[in-house]
Coordinates of N, CA, C and O in Angstrom, one line a residue:
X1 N 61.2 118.4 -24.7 CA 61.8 119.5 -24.1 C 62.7 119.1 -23.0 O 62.3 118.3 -22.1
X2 N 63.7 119.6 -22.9 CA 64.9 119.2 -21.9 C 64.7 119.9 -20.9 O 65.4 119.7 -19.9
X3 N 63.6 121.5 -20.8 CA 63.6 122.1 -19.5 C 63.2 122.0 -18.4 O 62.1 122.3 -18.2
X4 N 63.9 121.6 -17.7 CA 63.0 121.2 -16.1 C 62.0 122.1 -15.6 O 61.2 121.8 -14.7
X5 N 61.9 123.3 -16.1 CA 60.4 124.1 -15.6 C 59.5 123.8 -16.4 O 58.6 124.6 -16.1
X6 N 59.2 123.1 -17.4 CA 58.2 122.3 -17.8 C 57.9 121.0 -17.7 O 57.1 120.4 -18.5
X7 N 58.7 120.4 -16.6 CA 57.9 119.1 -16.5 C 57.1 118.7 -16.1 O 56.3 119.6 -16.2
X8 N 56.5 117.5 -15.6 CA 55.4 117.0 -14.2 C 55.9 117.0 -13.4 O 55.8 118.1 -12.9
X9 N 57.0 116.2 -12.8 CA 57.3 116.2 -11.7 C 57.4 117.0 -10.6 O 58.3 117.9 -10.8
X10 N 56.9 117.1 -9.3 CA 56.2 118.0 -8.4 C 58.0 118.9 -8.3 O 58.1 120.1 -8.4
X11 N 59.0 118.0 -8.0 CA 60.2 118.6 -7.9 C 60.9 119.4 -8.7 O 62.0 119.8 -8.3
X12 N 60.2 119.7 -9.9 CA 60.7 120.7 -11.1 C 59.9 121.8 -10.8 O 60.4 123.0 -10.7
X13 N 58.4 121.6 -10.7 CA 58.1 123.0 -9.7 C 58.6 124.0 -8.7 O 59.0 123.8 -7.6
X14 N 58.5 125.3 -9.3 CA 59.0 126.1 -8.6 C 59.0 126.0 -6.8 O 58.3 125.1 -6.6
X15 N 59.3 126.3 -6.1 CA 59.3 126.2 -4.3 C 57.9 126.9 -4.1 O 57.0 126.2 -3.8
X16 N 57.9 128.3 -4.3 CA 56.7 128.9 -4.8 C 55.3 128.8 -4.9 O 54.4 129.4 -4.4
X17 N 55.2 127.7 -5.8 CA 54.2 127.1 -6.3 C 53.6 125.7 -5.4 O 52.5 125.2 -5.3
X18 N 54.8 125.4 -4.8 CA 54.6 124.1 -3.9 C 54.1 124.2 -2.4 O 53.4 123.4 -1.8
X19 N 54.6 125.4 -1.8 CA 54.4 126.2 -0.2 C 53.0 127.0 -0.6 O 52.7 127.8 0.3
X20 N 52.4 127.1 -1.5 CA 51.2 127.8 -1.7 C 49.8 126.6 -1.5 O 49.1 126.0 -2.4
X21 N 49.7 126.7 -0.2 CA 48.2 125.9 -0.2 C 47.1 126.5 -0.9 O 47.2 127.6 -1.3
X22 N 46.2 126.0 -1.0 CA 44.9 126.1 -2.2 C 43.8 127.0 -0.9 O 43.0 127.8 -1.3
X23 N 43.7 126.9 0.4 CA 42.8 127.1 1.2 C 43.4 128.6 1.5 O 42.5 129.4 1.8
X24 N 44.8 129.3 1.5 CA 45.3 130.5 2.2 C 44.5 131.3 0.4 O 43.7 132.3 0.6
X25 N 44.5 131.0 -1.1 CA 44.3 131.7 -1.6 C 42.8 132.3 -2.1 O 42.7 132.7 -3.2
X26 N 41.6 132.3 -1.4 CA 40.5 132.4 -1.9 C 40.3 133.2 -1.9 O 40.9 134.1 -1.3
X27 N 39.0 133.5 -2.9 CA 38.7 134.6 -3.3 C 37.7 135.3 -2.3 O 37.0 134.5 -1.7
X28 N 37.6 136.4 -2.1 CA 36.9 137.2 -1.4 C 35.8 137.7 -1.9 O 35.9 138.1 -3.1
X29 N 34.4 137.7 -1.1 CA 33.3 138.5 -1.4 C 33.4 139.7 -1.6 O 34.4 139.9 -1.0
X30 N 33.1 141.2 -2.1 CA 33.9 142.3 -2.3 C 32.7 142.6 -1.1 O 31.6 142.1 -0.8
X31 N 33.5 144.0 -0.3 CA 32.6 144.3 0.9 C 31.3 144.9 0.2 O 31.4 145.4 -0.9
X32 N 30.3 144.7 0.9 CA 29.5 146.3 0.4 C 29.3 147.7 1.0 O 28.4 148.5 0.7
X33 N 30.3 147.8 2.0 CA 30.6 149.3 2.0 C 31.6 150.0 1.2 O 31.9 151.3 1.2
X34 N 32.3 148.8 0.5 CA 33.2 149.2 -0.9 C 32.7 149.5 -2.3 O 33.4 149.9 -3.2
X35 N 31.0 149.2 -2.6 CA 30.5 149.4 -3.8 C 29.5 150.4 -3.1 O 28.7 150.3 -2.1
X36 N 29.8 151.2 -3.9 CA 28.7 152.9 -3.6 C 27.6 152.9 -4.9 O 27.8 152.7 -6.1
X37 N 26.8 153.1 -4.6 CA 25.6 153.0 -5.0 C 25.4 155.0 -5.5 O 25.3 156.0 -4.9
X38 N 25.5 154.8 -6.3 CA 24.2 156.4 -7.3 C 23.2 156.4 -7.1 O 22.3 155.7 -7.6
X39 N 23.1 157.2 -6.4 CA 21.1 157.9 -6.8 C 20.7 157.8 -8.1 O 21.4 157.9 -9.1
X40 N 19.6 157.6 -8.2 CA 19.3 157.2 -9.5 C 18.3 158.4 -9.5 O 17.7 158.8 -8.5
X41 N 18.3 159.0 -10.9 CA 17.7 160.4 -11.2 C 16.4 159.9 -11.7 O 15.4 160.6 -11.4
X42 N 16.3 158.7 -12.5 CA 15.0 158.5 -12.9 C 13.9 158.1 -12.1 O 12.7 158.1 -12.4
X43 N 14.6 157.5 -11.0 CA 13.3 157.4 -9.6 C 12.9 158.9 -9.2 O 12.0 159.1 -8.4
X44 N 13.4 159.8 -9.6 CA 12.6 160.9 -9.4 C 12.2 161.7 -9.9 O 11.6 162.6 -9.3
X45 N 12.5 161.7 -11.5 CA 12.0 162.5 -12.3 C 10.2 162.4 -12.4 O 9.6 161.3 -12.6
X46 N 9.6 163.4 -12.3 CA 8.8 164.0 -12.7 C 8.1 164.5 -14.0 O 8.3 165.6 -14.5
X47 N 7.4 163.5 -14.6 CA 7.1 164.6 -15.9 C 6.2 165.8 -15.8 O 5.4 165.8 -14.9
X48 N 6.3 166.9 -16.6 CA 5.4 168.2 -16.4 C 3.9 168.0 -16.3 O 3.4 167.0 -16.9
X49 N 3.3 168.7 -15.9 CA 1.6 168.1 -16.2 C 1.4 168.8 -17.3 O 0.8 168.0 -18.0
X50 N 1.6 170.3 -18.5 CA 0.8 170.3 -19.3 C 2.1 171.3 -20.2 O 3.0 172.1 -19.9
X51 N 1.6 171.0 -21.1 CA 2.1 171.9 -22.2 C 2.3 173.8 -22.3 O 1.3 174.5 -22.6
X52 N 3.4 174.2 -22.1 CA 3.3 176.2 -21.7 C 2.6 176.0 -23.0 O 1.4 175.9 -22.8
X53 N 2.9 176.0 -24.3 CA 2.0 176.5 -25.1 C 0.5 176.0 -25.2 O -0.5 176.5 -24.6
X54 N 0.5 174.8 -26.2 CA -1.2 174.2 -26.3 C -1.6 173.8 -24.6 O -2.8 173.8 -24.7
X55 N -1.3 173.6 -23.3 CA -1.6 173.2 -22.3 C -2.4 171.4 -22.6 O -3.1 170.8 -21.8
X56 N -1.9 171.1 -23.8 CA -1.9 169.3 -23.4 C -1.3 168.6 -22.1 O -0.4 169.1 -21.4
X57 N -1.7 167.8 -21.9 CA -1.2 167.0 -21.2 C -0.5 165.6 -21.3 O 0.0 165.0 -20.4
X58 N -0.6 165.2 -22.7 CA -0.5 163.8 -22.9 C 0.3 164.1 -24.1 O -0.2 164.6 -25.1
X59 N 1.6 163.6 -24.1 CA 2.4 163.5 -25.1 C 3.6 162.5 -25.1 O 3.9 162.0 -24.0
X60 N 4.3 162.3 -26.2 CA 5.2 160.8 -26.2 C 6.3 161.2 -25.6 O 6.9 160.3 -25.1
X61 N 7.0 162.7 -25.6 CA 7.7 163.0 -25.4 C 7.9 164.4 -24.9 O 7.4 165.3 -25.7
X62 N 8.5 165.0 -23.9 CA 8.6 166.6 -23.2 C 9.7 167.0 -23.5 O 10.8 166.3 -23.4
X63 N 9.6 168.1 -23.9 CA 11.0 169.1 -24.8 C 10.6 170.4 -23.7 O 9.6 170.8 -23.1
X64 N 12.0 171.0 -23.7 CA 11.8 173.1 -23.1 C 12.2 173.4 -24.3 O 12.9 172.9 -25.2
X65 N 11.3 175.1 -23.9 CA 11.9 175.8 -25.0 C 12.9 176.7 -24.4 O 13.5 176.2 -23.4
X66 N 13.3 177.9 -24.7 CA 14.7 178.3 -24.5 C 14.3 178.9 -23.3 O 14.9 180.0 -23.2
X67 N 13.4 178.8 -22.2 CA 13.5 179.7 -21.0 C 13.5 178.3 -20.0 O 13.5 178.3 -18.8
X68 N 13.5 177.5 -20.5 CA 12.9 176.0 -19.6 C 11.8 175.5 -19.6 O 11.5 174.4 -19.1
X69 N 10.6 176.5 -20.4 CA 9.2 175.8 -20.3 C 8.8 174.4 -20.8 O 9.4 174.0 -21.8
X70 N 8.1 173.8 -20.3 CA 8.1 172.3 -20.6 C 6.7 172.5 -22.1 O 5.7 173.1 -22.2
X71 N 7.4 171.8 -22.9 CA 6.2 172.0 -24.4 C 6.2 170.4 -24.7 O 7.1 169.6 -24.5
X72 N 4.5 170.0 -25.4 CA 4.9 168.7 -25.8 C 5.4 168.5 -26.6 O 5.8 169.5 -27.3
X73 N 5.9 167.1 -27.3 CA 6.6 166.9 -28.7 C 6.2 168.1 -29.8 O 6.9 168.9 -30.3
X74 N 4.9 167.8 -30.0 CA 4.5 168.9 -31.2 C 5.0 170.3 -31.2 O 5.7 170.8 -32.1
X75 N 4.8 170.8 -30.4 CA 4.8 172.6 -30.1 C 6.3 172.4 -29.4 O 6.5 173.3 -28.7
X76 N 7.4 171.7 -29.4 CA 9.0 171.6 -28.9 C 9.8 171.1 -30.8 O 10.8 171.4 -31.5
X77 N 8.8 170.5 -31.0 CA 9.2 170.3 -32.8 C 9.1 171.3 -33.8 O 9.8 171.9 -34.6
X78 N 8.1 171.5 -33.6 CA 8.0 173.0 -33.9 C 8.5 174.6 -33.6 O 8.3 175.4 -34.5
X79 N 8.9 174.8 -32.7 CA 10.0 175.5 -31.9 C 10.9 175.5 -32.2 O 11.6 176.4 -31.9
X80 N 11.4 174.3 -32.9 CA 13.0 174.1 -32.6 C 13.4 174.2 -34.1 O 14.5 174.7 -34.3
X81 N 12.3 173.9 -35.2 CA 12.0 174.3 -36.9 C 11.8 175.6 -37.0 O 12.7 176.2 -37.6
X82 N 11.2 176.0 -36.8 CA 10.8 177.6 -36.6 C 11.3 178.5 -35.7 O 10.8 179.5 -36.2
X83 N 11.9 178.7 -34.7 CA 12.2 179.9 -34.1 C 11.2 180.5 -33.4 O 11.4 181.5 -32.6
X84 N 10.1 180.0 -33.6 CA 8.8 180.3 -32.5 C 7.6 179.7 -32.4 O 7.2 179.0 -33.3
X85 N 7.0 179.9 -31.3 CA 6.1 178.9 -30.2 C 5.0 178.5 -31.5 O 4.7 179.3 -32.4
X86 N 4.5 177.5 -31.4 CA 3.3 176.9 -32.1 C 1.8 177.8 -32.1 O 1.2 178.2 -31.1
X87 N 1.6 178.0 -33.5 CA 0.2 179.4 -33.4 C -1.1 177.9 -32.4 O -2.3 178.2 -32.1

């Protein structure tokens, strides 16, 4: 290639490239008053203690039904198949 902006030679380098010392370009730590931090919801979630309908306590998973009441898996699966609360 015959173009002088692809040679070695330090003198075919741009001016640019040459007046640019290596110590003026470093990279910066980012501040940390520039990275904002979210509350985190699950440090405060609460699970319900018991079931509105059966009043269990212990289940894999907590469902509401349509007023907000907390139901366990069973009686929230059931609810949601049927249109009403677990007999």
């Amino acid at each position: 290639m015959d173009d002088p902006t692809f040679g070695n030679h330090p003198s075919s380098l741009p001016s640019v490239l040459l007046s640019a010392s290596p110590s003026s370009h470093t990279l910066e730590e980012p501040s940390s008053k520039l990275i904002k931090k979210r509350p985190s919801s699950k440090s405060t979630y609460v699970p319900p203690s018991h079931c509105h309908n059966c009043g269990t306590s212990h289940t894999p998973l907590w469902r509401r039904d349509s007023t907000g009441n907390p139901l366990c898996n069973a009686c929230g699966l059931f609810y949601k198949l049927h249109g009403v609360v677990r007999p």
